[in-house]
Structures are given as C-alpha cells and as structure tokens.
Tab-separated table of C-alpha atoms in Angstrom:
chain	number	residue	atom	x	y	z
A	1	MET	CA	-69.728	42.058	-86.343
A	2	ASN	CA	-71.836	43.312	-83.440
A	3	THR	CA	-75.432	42.149	-83.896
A	4	THR	CA	-76.779	43.561	-80.627
A	5	SER	CA	-79.693	45.868	-81.378
A	6	PRO	CA	-80.402	49.086	-79.449
A	7	ALA	CA	-83.640	47.543	-78.174
A	8	THR	CA	-81.752	44.560	-76.743
A	9	THR	CA	-79.207	46.838	-75.095
A	10	ALA	CA	-82.022	48.896	-73.573
A	11	ARG	CA	-83.598	45.732	-72.150
A	12	TRP	CA	-80.310	44.839	-70.499
A	13	PHE	CA	-80.042	48.222	-68.811
A	14	THR	CA	-83.712	48.623	-67.842
A	15	PRO	CA	-83.441	46.489	-64.653
A	16	LEU	CA	-80.547	48.707	-63.553
A	17	TYR	CA	-82.538	51.949	-63.793
A	18	PRO	CA	-83.565	51.875	-60.081
A	19	LEU	CA	-79.924	51.410	-59.043
A	20	PHE	CA	-78.728	54.236	-61.293
A	21	PHE	CA	-81.503	56.488	-59.988
A	22	VAL	CA	-80.681	55.857	-56.306
A	23	VAL	CA	-76.962	56.520	-56.789
A	24	LEU	CA	-77.488	59.701	-58.816
A	25	TRP	CA	-80.299	61.059	-56.621
A	26	SER	CA	-78.221	60.466	-53.471
A	27	THR	CA	-75.518	62.833	-54.704
A	28	GLY	CA	-77.962	65.755	-54.470
A	29	PHE	CA	-77.206	66.269	-50.769
A	30	ILE	CA	-73.483	66.288	-51.574
A	31	GLY	CA	-74.020	68.927	-54.259
A	32	ALA	CA	-75.982	71.039	-51.797
A	33	LYS	CA	-73.147	70.798	-49.283
A	34	PHE	CA	-70.675	72.126	-51.851
A	35	GLY	CA	-72.859	74.883	-53.277
A	36	LEU	CA	-74.949	76.373	-50.463
A	37	PRO	CA	-72.050	78.188	-48.738
A	38	ASP	CA	-71.726	80.408	-51.822
A	39	ALA	CA	-75.385	81.083	-52.655
A	40	GLU	CA	-78.710	81.210	-50.868
A	41	PRO	CA	-80.961	78.184	-51.408
A	42	LEU	CA	-83.561	79.577	-53.813
A	43	THR	CA	-80.982	81.599	-55.727
A	44	PHE	CA	-78.946	78.429	-56.170
A	45	LEU	CA	-81.996	76.531	-57.423
A	46	SER	CA	-82.978	79.357	-59.796
A	47	LEU	CA	-79.567	79.159	-61.474
A	48	ARG	CA	-79.887	75.389	-61.643
A	49	TYR	CA	-83.338	75.495	-63.246
A	50	GLY	CA	-82.272	78.173	-65.711
A	51	ALA	CA	-79.282	76.133	-66.862
A	52	VAL	CA	-81.442	73.024	-67.273
A	53	LEU	CA	-83.942	74.956	-69.378
A	54	VAL	CA	-81.224	76.225	-71.711
A	55	LEU	CA	-79.667	72.786	-72.202
A	56	MET	CA	-82.864	70.764	-72.458
A	57	GLY	CA	-84.590	73.404	-74.578
A	58	ALA	CA	-81.715	73.360	-77.069
A	59	LEU	CA	-81.786	69.555	-77.148
A	60	ALA	CA	-85.548	69.505	-77.734
A	61	LEU	CA	-85.253	71.951	-80.622
A	62	LEU	CA	-82.238	70.271	-82.248
A	63	THR	CA	-83.817	66.821	-82.091
A	64	ARG	CA	-87.293	68.117	-83.015
A	65	ALA	CA	-88.806	66.436	-79.997
A	66	PRO	CA	-92.620	66.272	-79.931
A	67	TRP	CA	-94.544	68.673	-77.708
A	68	PRO	CA	-97.840	67.841	-75.978
A	69	ARG	CA	-100.823	68.499	-78.217
A	70	SER	CA	-103.413	69.548	-75.640
A	71	PRO	CA	-103.275	72.498	-73.192
A	72	ARG	CA	-104.511	70.125	-70.484
A	73	GLN	CA	-101.405	67.974	-70.892
A	74	TRP	CA	-99.168	71.043	-70.685
A	75	LEU	CA	-100.912	71.995	-67.453
A	76	HIS	CA	-100.541	68.540	-65.904
A	77	ILE	CA	-96.859	68.231	-66.790
A	78	GLY	CA	-96.156	71.735	-65.508
A	79	MET	CA	-97.976	71.062	-62.236
A	80	SER	CA	-96.070	67.827	-61.643
A	81	GLY	CA	-92.806	69.696	-62.191
A	82	LEU	CA	-93.832	72.455	-59.816
A	83	LEU	CA	-94.456	69.907	-57.050
A	84	VAL	CA	-91.429	67.680	-57.662
A	85	HIS	CA	-88.897	70.425	-58.345
A	86	ALA	CA	-89.982	73.747	-56.887
A	87	VAL	CA	-91.719	72.507	-53.724
A	88	TYR	CA	-89.589	69.437	-52.980
A	89	LEU	CA	-86.138	70.769	-53.865
A	90	GLY	CA	-86.976	74.239	-52.551
A	91	GLY	CA	-87.962	72.761	-49.186
A	92	VAL	CA	-84.880	70.541	-48.968
A	93	PHE	CA	-82.449	73.324	-49.887
A	94	ILE	CA	-84.068	75.857	-47.536
A	95	ALA	CA	-84.046	73.341	-44.662
A	96	ILE	CA	-80.363	72.493	-45.166
A	97	GLY	CA	-79.469	76.133	-45.828
A	98	HIS	CA	-81.041	77.135	-42.498
A	99	GLY	CA	-79.020	74.580	-40.589
A	100	LEU	CA	-81.093	71.398	-40.530
A	101	PRO	CA	-78.644	68.486	-40.877
A	102	ALA	CA	-78.954	66.501	-44.082
A	103	GLY	CA	-79.602	63.375	-42.013
A	104	VAL	CA	-82.646	64.890	-40.334
A	105	THR	CA	-83.889	66.215	-43.660
A	106	ALA	CA	-83.515	62.739	-45.117
A	107	LEU	CA	-85.473	61.249	-42.211
A	108	VAL	CA	-88.381	63.667	-42.706
A	109	VAL	CA	-88.463	63.134	-46.463
A	110	GLY	CA	-88.090	59.414	-45.732
A	111	LEU	CA	-91.762	59.339	-44.824
A	112	GLN	CA	-92.575	59.806	-48.501
A	113	PRO	CA	-92.997	56.101	-49.383
A	114	VAL	CA	-95.508	55.666	-46.536
A	115	LEU	CA	-97.529	58.719	-47.586
A	116	THR	CA	-97.364	57.599	-51.202
A	117	ALA	CA	-98.707	54.172	-50.258
A	118	LEU	CA	-101.592	55.814	-48.409
A	119	GLY	CA	-102.380	58.023	-51.388
A	120	ALA	CA	-101.896	55.319	-54.027
A	121	GLY	CA	-105.076	53.539	-52.983
A	122	ALA	CA	-107.187	56.675	-52.802
A	123	PHE	CA	-105.972	58.466	-55.943
A	124	LEU	CA	-104.583	55.742	-58.198
A	125	GLY	CA	-106.593	52.691	-57.193
A	126	GLU	CA	-103.395	50.768	-56.502
A	127	ARG	CA	-103.650	47.923	-54.015
A	128	VAL	CA	-100.843	47.958	-51.451
A	129	ARG	CA	-100.138	44.414	-50.293
A	130	THR	CA	-99.274	43.376	-46.737
A	131	THR	CA	-95.706	42.578	-47.739
A	132	GLN	CA	-95.354	46.071	-49.195
A	133	TRP	CA	-96.553	47.665	-45.957
A	134	ALA	CA	-94.056	45.500	-44.067
A	135	GLY	CA	-91.323	46.597	-46.471
A	136	LEU	CA	-92.221	50.261	-46.076
A	137	ALA	CA	-92.149	50.008	-42.270
A	138	THR	CA	-88.849	48.126	-42.325
A	139	GLY	CA	-87.314	50.591	-44.743
A	140	PHE	CA	-88.283	53.594	-42.639
A	141	ALA	CA	-86.850	51.919	-39.541
A	142	GLY	CA	-83.626	51.393	-41.461
A	143	VAL	CA	-83.484	55.040	-42.520
A	144	GLY	CA	-84.027	56.040	-38.879
A	145	LEU	CA	-81.048	53.946	-37.768
A	146	VAL	CA	-78.826	55.353	-40.518
A	147	VAL	CA	-79.418	58.959	-39.452
A	148	ALA	CA	-80.023	58.345	-35.714
A	149	HIS	CA	-76.700	59.800	-34.554
A	150	LYS	CA	-77.348	62.994	-36.525
A	151	VAL	CA	-80.903	63.331	-35.211
A	152	ILE	CA	-79.727	63.067	-31.597
A	153	SER	CA	-77.228	65.908	-32.070
A	154	VAL	CA	-79.836	68.360	-33.382
A	155	THR	CA	-80.752	71.316	-31.212
A	156	THR	CA	-84.273	71.378	-29.854
A	157	GLY	CA	-86.775	74.153	-29.434
A	158	GLY	CA	-88.326	76.726	-31.713
A	159	ALA	CA	-85.303	76.881	-34.009
A	160	LEU	CA	-85.662	73.196	-34.848
A	161	TRP	CA	-89.347	73.536	-35.673
A	162	ALA	CA	-88.610	76.500	-37.939
A	163	MET	CA	-86.068	74.378	-39.828
A	164	LEU	CA	-88.439	71.409	-40.017
A	165	VAL	CA	-91.254	73.322	-41.756
A	166	PRO	CA	-89.542	73.507	-45.193
A	167	ALA	CA	-88.524	69.839	-44.859
A	168	VAL	CA	-92.155	68.863	-44.250
A	169	LEU	CA	-93.214	70.954	-47.259
A	170	ALA	CA	-90.594	69.098	-49.306
A	171	LEU	CA	-92.081	65.803	-48.127
A	172	LEU	CA	-95.576	66.857	-49.185
A	173	GLY	CA	-94.279	68.166	-52.519
A	174	ILE	CA	-92.478	64.988	-53.615
A	175	THR	CA	-95.369	62.801	-52.447
A	176	ALA	CA	-98.049	64.849	-54.202
A	177	GLY	CA	-95.864	65.233	-57.295
A	178	THR	CA	-95.300	61.486	-57.643
A	179	LEU	CA	-99.004	60.684	-57.280
A	180	TYR	CA	-100.075	63.550	-59.550
A	181	GLN	CA	-97.682	62.608	-62.340
A	182	LYS	CA	-98.566	58.920	-62.130
A	183	ARG	CA	-102.278	59.725	-62.483
A	184	PHE	CA	-102.438	62.644	-64.909
A	185	CYS	CA	-99.281	62.539	-67.046
A	186	PRO	CA	-97.359	59.267	-66.656
A	187	THR	CA	-95.986	59.401	-70.200
A	188	PHE	CA	-94.443	62.329	-72.038
A	189	ASP	CA	-91.321	63.062	-74.046
A	190	LEU	CA	-88.460	63.516	-71.581
A	191	ARG	CA	-86.947	66.408	-73.544
A	192	THR	CA	-89.966	68.648	-74.031
A	193	GLY	CA	-91.543	67.421	-70.780
A	194	SER	CA	-88.517	68.571	-68.814
A	195	VAL	CA	-88.772	72.032	-70.365
A	196	ILE	CA	-92.457	72.246	-69.426
A	197	GLN	CA	-91.713	71.044	-65.871
A	198	PHE	CA	-88.871	73.462	-65.212
A	199	VAL	CA	-90.500	76.632	-66.601
A	200	PRO	CA	-93.025	77.031	-63.727
A	201	SER	CA	-90.409	75.773	-61.263
A	202	LEU	CA	-87.994	78.505	-62.325
A	203	ALA	CA	-90.710	81.188	-62.289
A	204	ALA	CA	-91.934	80.295	-58.784
A	205	THR	CA	-88.458	79.822	-57.318
A	206	TRP	CA	-87.007	83.002	-58.810
A	207	LEU	CA	-90.003	85.058	-57.675
A	208	LEU	CA	-89.709	83.792	-54.093
A	209	ALA	CA	-85.930	84.256	-54.127
A	210	SER	CA	-86.265	87.849	-55.306
A	211	GLN	CA	-88.537	88.618	-52.364
A	212	THR	CA	-86.709	86.749	-49.596
A	213	GLU	CA	-83.023	86.562	-50.556
A	214	THR	CA	-80.207	88.908	-51.593
A	215	MET	CA	-79.558	86.731	-54.697
A	216	GLN	CA	-75.803	87.231	-54.354
A	217	VAL	CA	-73.551	84.448	-55.636
A	218	HIS	CA	-69.859	83.780	-54.976
A	219	TRP	CA	-68.587	82.073	-58.113
A	220	THR	CA	-66.005	79.848	-56.455
A	221	GLY	CA	-64.674	76.654	-57.963
A	222	ALA	CA	-66.698	74.582	-55.507
A	223	PHE	CA	-69.908	76.411	-56.418
A	224	VAL	CA	-69.387	76.033	-60.166
A	225	PHE	CA	-68.688	72.321	-59.688
A	226	ALA	CA	-71.793	71.891	-57.513
A	227	LEU	CA	-73.992	73.768	-59.996
A	228	ALA	CA	-72.691	71.775	-62.967
A	229	TRP	CA	-73.142	68.500	-61.074
A	230	LEU	CA	-76.701	69.268	-60.022
A	231	VAL	CA	-77.657	70.404	-63.527
A	232	LEU	CA	-76.087	67.576	-65.517
A	233	VAL	CA	-76.260	64.630	-63.119
A	234	LEU	CA	-79.342	65.424	-61.028
A	235	SER	CA	-81.706	67.517	-63.132
A	236	LEU	CA	-80.912	65.863	-66.457
A	237	GLY	CA	-79.870	62.375	-65.369
A	238	ALA	CA	-81.679	61.475	-62.149
A	239	VAL	CA	-84.888	63.373	-62.923
A	240	SER	CA	-85.131	61.718	-66.344
A	241	LEU	CA	-84.733	58.326	-64.675
A	242	LEU	CA	-87.409	59.246	-62.135
A	243	ASN	CA	-89.827	60.086	-64.955
A	244	VAL	CA	-89.059	56.743	-66.626
A	245	LEU	CA	-89.590	54.824	-63.361
A	246	ILE	CA	-92.914	56.583	-62.706
A	247	ARG	CA	-93.981	55.636	-66.217
A	248	GLN	CA	-92.988	51.964	-65.830
A	249	GLY	CA	-93.851	51.041	-62.229
A	250	SER	CA	-96.397	51.552	-59.492
A	251	ALA	CA	-96.211	54.653	-57.302
A	252	VAL	CA	-95.333	52.550	-54.235
A	253	ASN	CA	-92.480	50.773	-56.023
A	254	VAL	CA	-90.999	54.069	-57.161
A	255	ALA	CA	-91.433	55.765	-53.779
A	256	SER	CA	-89.796	52.881	-51.907
A	257	LEU	CA	-86.521	53.640	-53.703
A	258	PHE	CA	-86.221	56.869	-51.702
A	259	TYR	CA	-85.469	54.733	-48.627
A	260	LEU	CA	-82.124	53.907	-50.219
A	261	THR	CA	-81.136	57.556	-50.577
A	262	PRO	CA	-79.961	58.212	-46.952
A	263	PRO	CA	-77.823	55.031	-46.774
A	264	THR	CA	-76.268	55.749	-50.164
A	265	THR	CA	-75.651	59.381	-49.225
A	266	ALA	CA	-74.010	58.233	-45.980
A	267	LEU	CA	-71.697	55.928	-47.922
A	268	ILE	CA	-70.765	58.719	-50.342
A	269	ALA	CA	-70.139	61.134	-47.445
A	270	TRP	CA	-67.974	58.492	-45.749
A	271	ALA	CA	-65.924	58.032	-48.918
A	272	LEU	CA	-65.585	61.734	-49.814
A	273	PHE	CA	-65.603	63.557	-46.472
A	274	GLY	CA	-64.500	60.916	-43.982
A	275	GLU	CA	-67.811	61.036	-42.087
A	276	THR	CA	-68.128	58.189	-39.602
A	277	LEU	CA	-70.416	55.222	-40.111
A	278	THR	CA	-71.638	53.706	-36.849
A	279	GLY	CA	-72.540	50.062	-36.410
A	280	LEU	CA	-76.134	51.177	-35.970
A	281	ALA	CA	-75.994	52.928	-39.339
A	282	LEU	CA	-74.689	49.787	-41.039
A	283	VAL	CA	-77.554	47.771	-39.555
A	284	GLY	CA	-79.946	50.470	-40.748
A	285	MET	CA	-78.563	50.230	-44.283
A	286	GLY	CA	-79.269	46.512	-44.295
A	287	LEU	CA	-82.808	47.072	-43.026
A	288	ALA	CA	-83.447	49.775	-45.630
A	289	VAL	CA	-82.305	47.518	-48.457
A	290	PHE	CA	-84.411	44.624	-47.131
A	291	GLY	CA	-87.427	46.917	-46.760
A	292	VAL	CA	-87.162	48.151	-50.346
A	293	TRP	CA	-86.815	44.554	-51.552
A	294	LEU	CA	-90.013	43.642	-49.700
A	295	ALA	CA	-91.882	46.686	-51.023
A	296	ARG	CA	-90.866	46.007	-54.622
A	297	LYS	CA	-91.116	42.187	-54.454
C-alpha cells in the first residue's frame, strides 16, 4: 500500500520548481517562432489571453476557487498581470515580429535580474549580498556569450533602434511586474488570480491590436500548435510556476532564473531546428549556470 501523502510528494517536487519553470519558460521563444508567421504579434497574444481566460475561468468556477475579498487586492493582482503579461510579452512578441532576433531580445531582457536587484533594495527592503551581485554579473556575461554570434549579425542603424524599443519596454515590464507582485500581492489563488491577471492584459492587448494591426490570422497547423502550446504550457504551466516562485523566494532569486532562459532556448533550438552552438555559447551556458548558482546560493 502506498503511504506517501500528497504533502510529502509536493515537498519532493518543490526543489524542482525552478528547473521546471526555466524549461517551460524557454519554450516561449520557440512558440513565437512557429506562430508569428501566421498572425501579427498583438493579435496572436489576444487569442492566447482569451483562450487562457476561458480555460482558467471554467476551472475556477468548477472548483469553486476563492476570489480576493477586497477591491484593493483585485487591483494589485490585475496590475501585476498587466505588467508581466501585456507589457512584457507584448514587447517581446512585437520585437521578434518586427525582425529583432530572439537572441538579441533575450540579451536585452537578460538585464532583468540586475534591474530587479537594484529595485529589490529600494522597494522590497531586500539585502542583495556581494555574492549575489557577483552571480548576477557572471550570469549576464554568460547570456552575452550565448547570444554573441546572433548579436553580431544584427543590422545597425535606425531600424535596429526601432526594434529595440519594444524589447526595452518588455524588460521594464517584467522587472516592474516581479517587484510589484512581490510587494503588493505575493499570495493569491492561482486559478482566480490568473483570471484577474489576464482580463486587463487581454483588454489592453486587444485594444492596441485593433488600432495598429489588421488582426488577420492564418489558421495553419503550425499556428494552432503554437497557440495551444503557449496557452497550456506557458500561460497555464510556466506562469503558475512563476507565481509560486515569487511567493516562495526573494525577488533576486526568482529574477536570476531568467539568465537560464537563453541557454535553454539555444539548446532547444539546436535540438529542434539544427541551429549551431558555438564553443563560445557553450562557455556562456556554463557561466550562466554558475552565475545563477551564485545568485541563489
């Protein structure tokens, strides 16, 4: 007879949450690569958010999940979702959709752990130790080496700056969203909280898409697969894990995990698409892993 309790099983899996999060989150760039040829960035995200709302809303109702009791808590959860989903994902998808290589986008967003560390002291009162700063610097250097060959091949000039603007906005969105959620709403039910987070994200994204895009979609097999993957694996799986990690750990510890996203994405792209991995990239992967270990030590 199996005497293992659910609580014991949960304790076994808890240390693996960061690993699961990194792997799942890293597949977001792959999903974008499959789906963006058939839909414009904000239109794609609007469909994604709408599907998440339907699924998570049904789950919340069927399981009678608790809703926040105060309007203030609704506001805080909604604002955190707007920053993490609408601003961050909107910026990433627009940047990639306008031609900015995923590697360059990852490098820009890779500054997030450093900005989070700077903000953690001012807004959360968290003390960032010397070893954590060393880990953050090492991790960013590793990310730079992983994507160096893609950065060098990017065109320069005004076109590059135009593509970089949404990537920088994405960086600011994920940084502000992490700090905001950690301070104002670190704990909430993942089912009802997801609904509250995605409602303003859908409203803002759809409104901007209706004003700037044609909102035409080609329902190819690749697009349907990409949409389903991003809804089920990213928005339901990875985002739920991110909320759990923000609840359990410091902002710096959570942010440092984003250094592992470019190396993991590069490995997935190598396995799925045959993209080359240079010796410099392999060294960068090692540095990124070591940097995250230092930051979370």
